[in-house]
XYZ file of C-alpha atoms in Angstrom:
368
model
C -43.913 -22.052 -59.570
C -46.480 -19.084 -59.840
C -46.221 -17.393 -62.778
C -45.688 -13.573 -62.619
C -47.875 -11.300 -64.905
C -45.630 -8.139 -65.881
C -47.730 -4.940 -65.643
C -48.957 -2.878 -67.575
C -48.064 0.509 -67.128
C -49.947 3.462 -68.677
C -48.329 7.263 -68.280
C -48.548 10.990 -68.223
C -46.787 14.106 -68.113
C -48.774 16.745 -65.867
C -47.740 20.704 -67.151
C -49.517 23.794 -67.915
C -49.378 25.068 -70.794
C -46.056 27.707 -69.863
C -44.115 24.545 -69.966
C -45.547 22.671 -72.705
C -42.407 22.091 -74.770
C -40.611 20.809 -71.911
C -43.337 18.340 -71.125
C -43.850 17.337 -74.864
C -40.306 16.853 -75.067
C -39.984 14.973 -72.070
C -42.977 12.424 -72.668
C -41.432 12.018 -75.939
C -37.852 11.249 -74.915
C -38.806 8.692 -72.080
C -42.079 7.311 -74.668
C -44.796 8.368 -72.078
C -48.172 7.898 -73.423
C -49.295 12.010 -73.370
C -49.849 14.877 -71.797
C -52.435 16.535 -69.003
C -52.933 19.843 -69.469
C -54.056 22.282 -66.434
C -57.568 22.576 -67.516
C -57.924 25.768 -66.276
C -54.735 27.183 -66.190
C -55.273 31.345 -65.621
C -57.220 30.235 -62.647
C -55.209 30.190 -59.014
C -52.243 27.611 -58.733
C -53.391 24.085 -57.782
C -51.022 21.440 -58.598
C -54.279 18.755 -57.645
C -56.696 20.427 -60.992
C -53.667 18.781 -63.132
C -53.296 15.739 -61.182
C -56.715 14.820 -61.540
C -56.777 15.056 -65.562
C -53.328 12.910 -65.405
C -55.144 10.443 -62.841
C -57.954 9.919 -65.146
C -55.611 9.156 -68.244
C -55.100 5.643 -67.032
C -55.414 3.336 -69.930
C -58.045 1.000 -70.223
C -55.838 -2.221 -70.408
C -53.511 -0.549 -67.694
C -52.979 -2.527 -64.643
C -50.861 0.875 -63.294
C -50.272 4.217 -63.824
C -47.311 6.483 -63.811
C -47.573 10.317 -63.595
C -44.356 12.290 -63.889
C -44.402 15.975 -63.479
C -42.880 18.473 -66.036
C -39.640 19.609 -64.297
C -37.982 16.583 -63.837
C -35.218 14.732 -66.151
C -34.898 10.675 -66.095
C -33.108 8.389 -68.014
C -34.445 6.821 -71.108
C -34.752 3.423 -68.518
C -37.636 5.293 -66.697
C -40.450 2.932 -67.690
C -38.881 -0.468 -67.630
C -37.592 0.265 -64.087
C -41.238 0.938 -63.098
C -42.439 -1.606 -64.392
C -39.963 -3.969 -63.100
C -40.733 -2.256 -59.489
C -44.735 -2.856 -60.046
C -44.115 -6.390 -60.908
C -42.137 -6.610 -57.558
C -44.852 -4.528 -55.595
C -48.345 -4.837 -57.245
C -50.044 -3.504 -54.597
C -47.867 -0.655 -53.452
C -47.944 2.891 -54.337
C -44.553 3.916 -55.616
C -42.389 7.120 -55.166
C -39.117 7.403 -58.067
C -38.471 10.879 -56.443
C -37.681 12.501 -52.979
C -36.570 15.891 -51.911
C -33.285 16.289 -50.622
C -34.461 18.634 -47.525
C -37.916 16.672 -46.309
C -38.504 13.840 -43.965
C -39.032 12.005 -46.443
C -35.973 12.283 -48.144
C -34.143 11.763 -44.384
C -36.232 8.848 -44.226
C -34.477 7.522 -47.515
C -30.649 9.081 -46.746
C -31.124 7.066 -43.766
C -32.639 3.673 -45.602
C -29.025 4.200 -47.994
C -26.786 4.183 -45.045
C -28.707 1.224 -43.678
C -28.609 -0.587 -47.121
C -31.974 -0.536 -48.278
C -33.479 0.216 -51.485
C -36.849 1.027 -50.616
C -38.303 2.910 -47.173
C -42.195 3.446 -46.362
C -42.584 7.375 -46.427
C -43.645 8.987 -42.957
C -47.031 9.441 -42.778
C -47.171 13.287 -41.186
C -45.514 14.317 -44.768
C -46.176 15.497 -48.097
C -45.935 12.693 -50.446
C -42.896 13.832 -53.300
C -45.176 13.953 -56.722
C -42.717 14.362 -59.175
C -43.144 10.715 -60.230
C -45.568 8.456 -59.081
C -46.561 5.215 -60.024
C -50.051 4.006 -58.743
C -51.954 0.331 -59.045
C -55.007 1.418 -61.647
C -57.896 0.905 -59.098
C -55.432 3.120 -56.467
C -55.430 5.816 -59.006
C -59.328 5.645 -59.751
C -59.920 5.747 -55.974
C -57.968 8.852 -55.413
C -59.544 10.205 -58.332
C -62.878 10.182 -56.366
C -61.445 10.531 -53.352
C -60.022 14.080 -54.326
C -62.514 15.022 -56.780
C -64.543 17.798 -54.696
C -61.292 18.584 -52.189
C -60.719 22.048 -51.495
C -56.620 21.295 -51.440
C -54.834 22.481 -54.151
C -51.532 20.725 -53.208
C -51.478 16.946 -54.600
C -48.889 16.117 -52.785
C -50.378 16.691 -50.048
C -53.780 15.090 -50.618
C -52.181 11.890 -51.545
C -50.904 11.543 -48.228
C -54.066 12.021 -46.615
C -55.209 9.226 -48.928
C -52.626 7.127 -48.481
C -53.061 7.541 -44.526
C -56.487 7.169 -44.645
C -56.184 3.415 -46.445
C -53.712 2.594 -43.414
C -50.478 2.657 -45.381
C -48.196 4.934 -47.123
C -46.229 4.628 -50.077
C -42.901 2.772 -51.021
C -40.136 5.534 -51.873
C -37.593 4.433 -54.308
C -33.943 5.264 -51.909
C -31.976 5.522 -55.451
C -33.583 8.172 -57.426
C -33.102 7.937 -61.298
C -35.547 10.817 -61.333
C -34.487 14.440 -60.812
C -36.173 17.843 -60.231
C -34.877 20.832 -62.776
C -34.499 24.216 -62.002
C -36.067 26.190 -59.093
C -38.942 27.847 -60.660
C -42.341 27.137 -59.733
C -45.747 26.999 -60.928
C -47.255 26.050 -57.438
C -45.242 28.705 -55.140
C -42.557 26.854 -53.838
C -39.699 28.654 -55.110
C -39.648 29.803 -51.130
C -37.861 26.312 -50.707
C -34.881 27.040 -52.879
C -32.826 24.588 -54.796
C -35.090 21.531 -54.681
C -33.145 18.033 -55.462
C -33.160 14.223 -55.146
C -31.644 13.387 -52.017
C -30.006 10.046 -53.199
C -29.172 10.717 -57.149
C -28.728 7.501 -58.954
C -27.383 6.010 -62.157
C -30.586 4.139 -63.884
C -27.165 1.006 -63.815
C -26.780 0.948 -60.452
C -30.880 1.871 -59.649
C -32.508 -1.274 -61.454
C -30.680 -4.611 -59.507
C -31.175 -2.202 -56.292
C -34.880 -1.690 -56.852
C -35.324 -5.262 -58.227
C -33.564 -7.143 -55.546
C -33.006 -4.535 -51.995
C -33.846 -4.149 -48.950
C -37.500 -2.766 -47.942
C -36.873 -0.323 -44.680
C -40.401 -0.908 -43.448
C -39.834 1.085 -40.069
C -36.554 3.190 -39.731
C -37.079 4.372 -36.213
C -36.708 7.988 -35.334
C -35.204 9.942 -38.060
C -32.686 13.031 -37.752
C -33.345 15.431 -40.905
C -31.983 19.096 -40.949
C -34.313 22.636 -41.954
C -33.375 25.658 -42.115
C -29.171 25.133 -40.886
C -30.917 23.256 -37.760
C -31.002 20.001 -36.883
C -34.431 17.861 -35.695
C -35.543 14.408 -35.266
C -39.032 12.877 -36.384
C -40.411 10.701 -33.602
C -41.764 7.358 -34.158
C -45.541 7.861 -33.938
C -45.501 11.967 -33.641
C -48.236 11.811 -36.360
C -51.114 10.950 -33.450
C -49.893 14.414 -31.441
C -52.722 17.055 -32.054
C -50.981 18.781 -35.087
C -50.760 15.252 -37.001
C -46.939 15.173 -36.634
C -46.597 18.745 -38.501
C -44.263 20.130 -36.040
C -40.593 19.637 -35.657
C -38.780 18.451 -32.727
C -35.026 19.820 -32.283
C -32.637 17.651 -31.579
C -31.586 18.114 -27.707
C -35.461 18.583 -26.894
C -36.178 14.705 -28.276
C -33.102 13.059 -27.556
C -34.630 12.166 -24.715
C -37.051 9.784 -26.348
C -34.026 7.925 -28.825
C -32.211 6.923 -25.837
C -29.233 9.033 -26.078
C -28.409 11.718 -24.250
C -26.659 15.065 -24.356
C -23.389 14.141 -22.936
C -23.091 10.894 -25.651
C -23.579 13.587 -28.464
C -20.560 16.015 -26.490
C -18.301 12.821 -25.766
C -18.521 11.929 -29.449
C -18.189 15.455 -30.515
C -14.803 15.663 -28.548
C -13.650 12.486 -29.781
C -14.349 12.289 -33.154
C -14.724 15.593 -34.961
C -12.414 16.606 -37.095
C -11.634 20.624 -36.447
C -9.801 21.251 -40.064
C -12.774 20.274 -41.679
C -15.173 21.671 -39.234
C -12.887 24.969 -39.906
C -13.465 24.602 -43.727
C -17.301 24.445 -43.812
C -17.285 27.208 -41.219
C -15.444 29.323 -43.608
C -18.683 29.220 -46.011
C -21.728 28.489 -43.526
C -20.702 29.479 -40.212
C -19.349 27.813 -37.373
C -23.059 27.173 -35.745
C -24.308 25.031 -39.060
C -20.951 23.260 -39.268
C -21.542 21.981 -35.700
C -25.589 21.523 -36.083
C -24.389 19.692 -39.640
C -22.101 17.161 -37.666
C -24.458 16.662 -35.408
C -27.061 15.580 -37.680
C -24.873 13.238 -39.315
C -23.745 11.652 -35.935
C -27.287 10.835 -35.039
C -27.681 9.855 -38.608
C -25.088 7.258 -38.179
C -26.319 5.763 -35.564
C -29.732 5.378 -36.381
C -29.042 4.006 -39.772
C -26.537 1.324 -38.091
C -29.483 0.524 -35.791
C -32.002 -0.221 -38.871
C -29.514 -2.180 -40.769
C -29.585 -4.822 -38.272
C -33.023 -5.518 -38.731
C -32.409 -5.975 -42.299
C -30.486 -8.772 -42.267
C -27.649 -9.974 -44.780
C -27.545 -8.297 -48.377
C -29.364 -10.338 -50.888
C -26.402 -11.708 -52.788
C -27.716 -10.762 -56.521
C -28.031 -6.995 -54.979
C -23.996 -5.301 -56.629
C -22.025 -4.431 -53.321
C -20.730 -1.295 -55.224
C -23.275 -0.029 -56.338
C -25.022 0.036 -52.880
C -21.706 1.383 -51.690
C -22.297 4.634 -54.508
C -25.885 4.848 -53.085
C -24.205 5.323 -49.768
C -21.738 8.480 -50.677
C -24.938 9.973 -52.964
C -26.973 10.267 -50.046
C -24.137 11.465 -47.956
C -23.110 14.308 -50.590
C -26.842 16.098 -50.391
C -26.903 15.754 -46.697
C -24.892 19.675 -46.468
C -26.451 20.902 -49.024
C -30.058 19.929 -48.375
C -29.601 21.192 -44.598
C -28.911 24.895 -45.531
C -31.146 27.868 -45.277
C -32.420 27.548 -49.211
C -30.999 30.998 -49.740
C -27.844 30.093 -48.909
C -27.719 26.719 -50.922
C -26.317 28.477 -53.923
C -23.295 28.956 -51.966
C -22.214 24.897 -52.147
C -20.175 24.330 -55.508
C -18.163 21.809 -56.176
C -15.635 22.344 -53.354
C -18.084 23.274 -50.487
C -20.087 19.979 -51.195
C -16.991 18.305 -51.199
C -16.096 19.226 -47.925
C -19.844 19.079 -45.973
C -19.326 15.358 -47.807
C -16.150 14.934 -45.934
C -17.073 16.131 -42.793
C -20.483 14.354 -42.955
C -18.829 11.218 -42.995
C -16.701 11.494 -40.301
C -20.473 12.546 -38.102
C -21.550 8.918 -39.772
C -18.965 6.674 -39.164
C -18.651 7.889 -34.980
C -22.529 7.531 -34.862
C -22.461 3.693 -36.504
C -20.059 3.004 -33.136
C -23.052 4.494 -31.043
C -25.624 1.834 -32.286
């Protein structure tokens, strides 16, 4: 039996110095090895001049890295879950966080309805930074890769390294990392309230990240911007724009195999007009209907992925796959508004996009 060598993970906190307490305190209350300061921090925003100084803190020994951005909270389990999932995927870069609102974070609402615990990110995205854990020679090859780039978005450089080397990274579907408040350093307060689209108790997170399901390809993926719903199309990242643009959902229905009277039949049959009438009352009539809609096609194309999965590893707890489920299912409303109105969902709005949502879900799963 081959003996497995358990990582060693080095770590950093990238901040500038507004948000220096915050960052001290958080590398102190999840024992991260220091801080990387913005080195020239009255100059123009650019997320990547920090990155690079947390990059380069790798430790000597370190056979990985782990950079965590200032506004986030985790639990106190952060590093021996990373470590755990870099023992499991040696090679792999590693994502602990994903917005509620991207492809990405479609990508993984969809891998939690199909019962997976991990899903390779899209490749015409923005890789989620907040928390990143990178092999050691990964790290020192970005490093020089984005050295003299022009981009001040790491995010978004990663990506193009990570397409470049013919493979994106792993996102973690249960987040145990979360973004805090809706300030920011790098303008994108634009995007409003900016959260992890599966939240995730560090308990139910480690046997799911130790032991799930790896959605490798999930198909086409619905995801909702702006109210509106849209579907990412397997291989749109070779179209001349490199996948940037977004397909609405009638126009590329057409390529999923569904059509427009499948989405209407279902519609007719299945959704429920008191709750449709509740989430009007908030958000309009036009984004309850686009909501449902998303969810529907959600349903179905998560039902179609977990087939190719297979059985659930028997170690992997039933329940707390099932509370992965509903998490993903609760952001799906609030991730899909207009970010000015997302202030509007408390308590009893989420509660009812949740409710509604799942209704969408469970008449999509008959579609597959």
């Amino acid at each position: 039996m081959t003996k497995v060598t358990k990582p060693h993970v080095s770590s950093a906190v990238m901040t500038h110095p507004v948000r220096l307490a915050q960052a001290q305190d958080l590398a102190d209350r999840l024992r991260l090895d220091g801080l990387a300061l913005d080195p020239a921090p009255e100059g123009p925003p650019s997320a990547l001049r920090t990155a690079l100084v947390a990059w380069s803190a790798a430790g000597p020994e370190a056979s990985h890295h782990l950079v965590v951005q200032d506004d986030v909270d985790a639990p106190a389990e952060l590093l021996e879950i990373v470590t755990r999932a870099a023992t499991r995927f040696p090679d792999e870069a590693l994502v602990f966080y994903t917005n509620w609102h991207a492809r990405n974070g479609a990508a993984a609402r969809l891998a939690a309805l199909a019962g997976a615990s991990w899903v390779r990110a899209v490749p015409d995205e923005f890789t989620p930074s907040l928390a990143v854990c990178l092999p050691a020679k990964s790290a020192a090859a970005f490093r020089a890769y984005a050295r003299d780039s022009a981009e001040r978005h790491d995010d978004e450089l990663l990506s193009v390294f990570f397409r470049g080397h013919g493979r994106m990274s792993l996102l973690a579907v249960p987040n145990i990392v979360e973004h805090i408040g809706t300030t920011s350093i790098n303008d994108h307060a634009a995007q409003g309230i900016r959260l992890a689209v599966c939240p995730t108790s560090a308990a139910d997170a480690a046997p799911l990240l130790d032991r799930g399901h790896v959605l490798e390809e999930p198909g086409w993926i619905p995801y909702m911007r702006y109210g509106e719903g849209y579907i990412r199309l397997v291989g749109q990242e070779h179209g001349a724009d490199g996948g940037r643009g977004h397909h609405r959902w009638r126009a590329a229905l057409p390529a999923t195999g569904l059509t427009e009277d499948t989405v209407r039949a279902a519609r007719a049959v299945h959704l429920p007009e008191d709750l449709a009438a509740e989430v009007a009352r908030t958000f309009g009539r036009a984004f309850a209907k686009e909501l449902w809609t998303h969810c529907l096609l959600l349903g179905r194309q998560a039902a179609h992925a977990s087939r190719g999965l297979g059985p659930l590893p028997g170690s992997v707890p039933a329940d707390a796959l099932d509370r992965l489920r509903h998490s993903a299912v609760a952001t799906a409303g609030p991730a899909g508004l207009p970010p000015e109105r997302r202030p509007e969902a408390g308590p009893d709005e989420i509660r009812a996009m949740a409710e509604f949502a799942w209704t969408a879900v469970h008449a999509g799963e008959a579609l597959a």
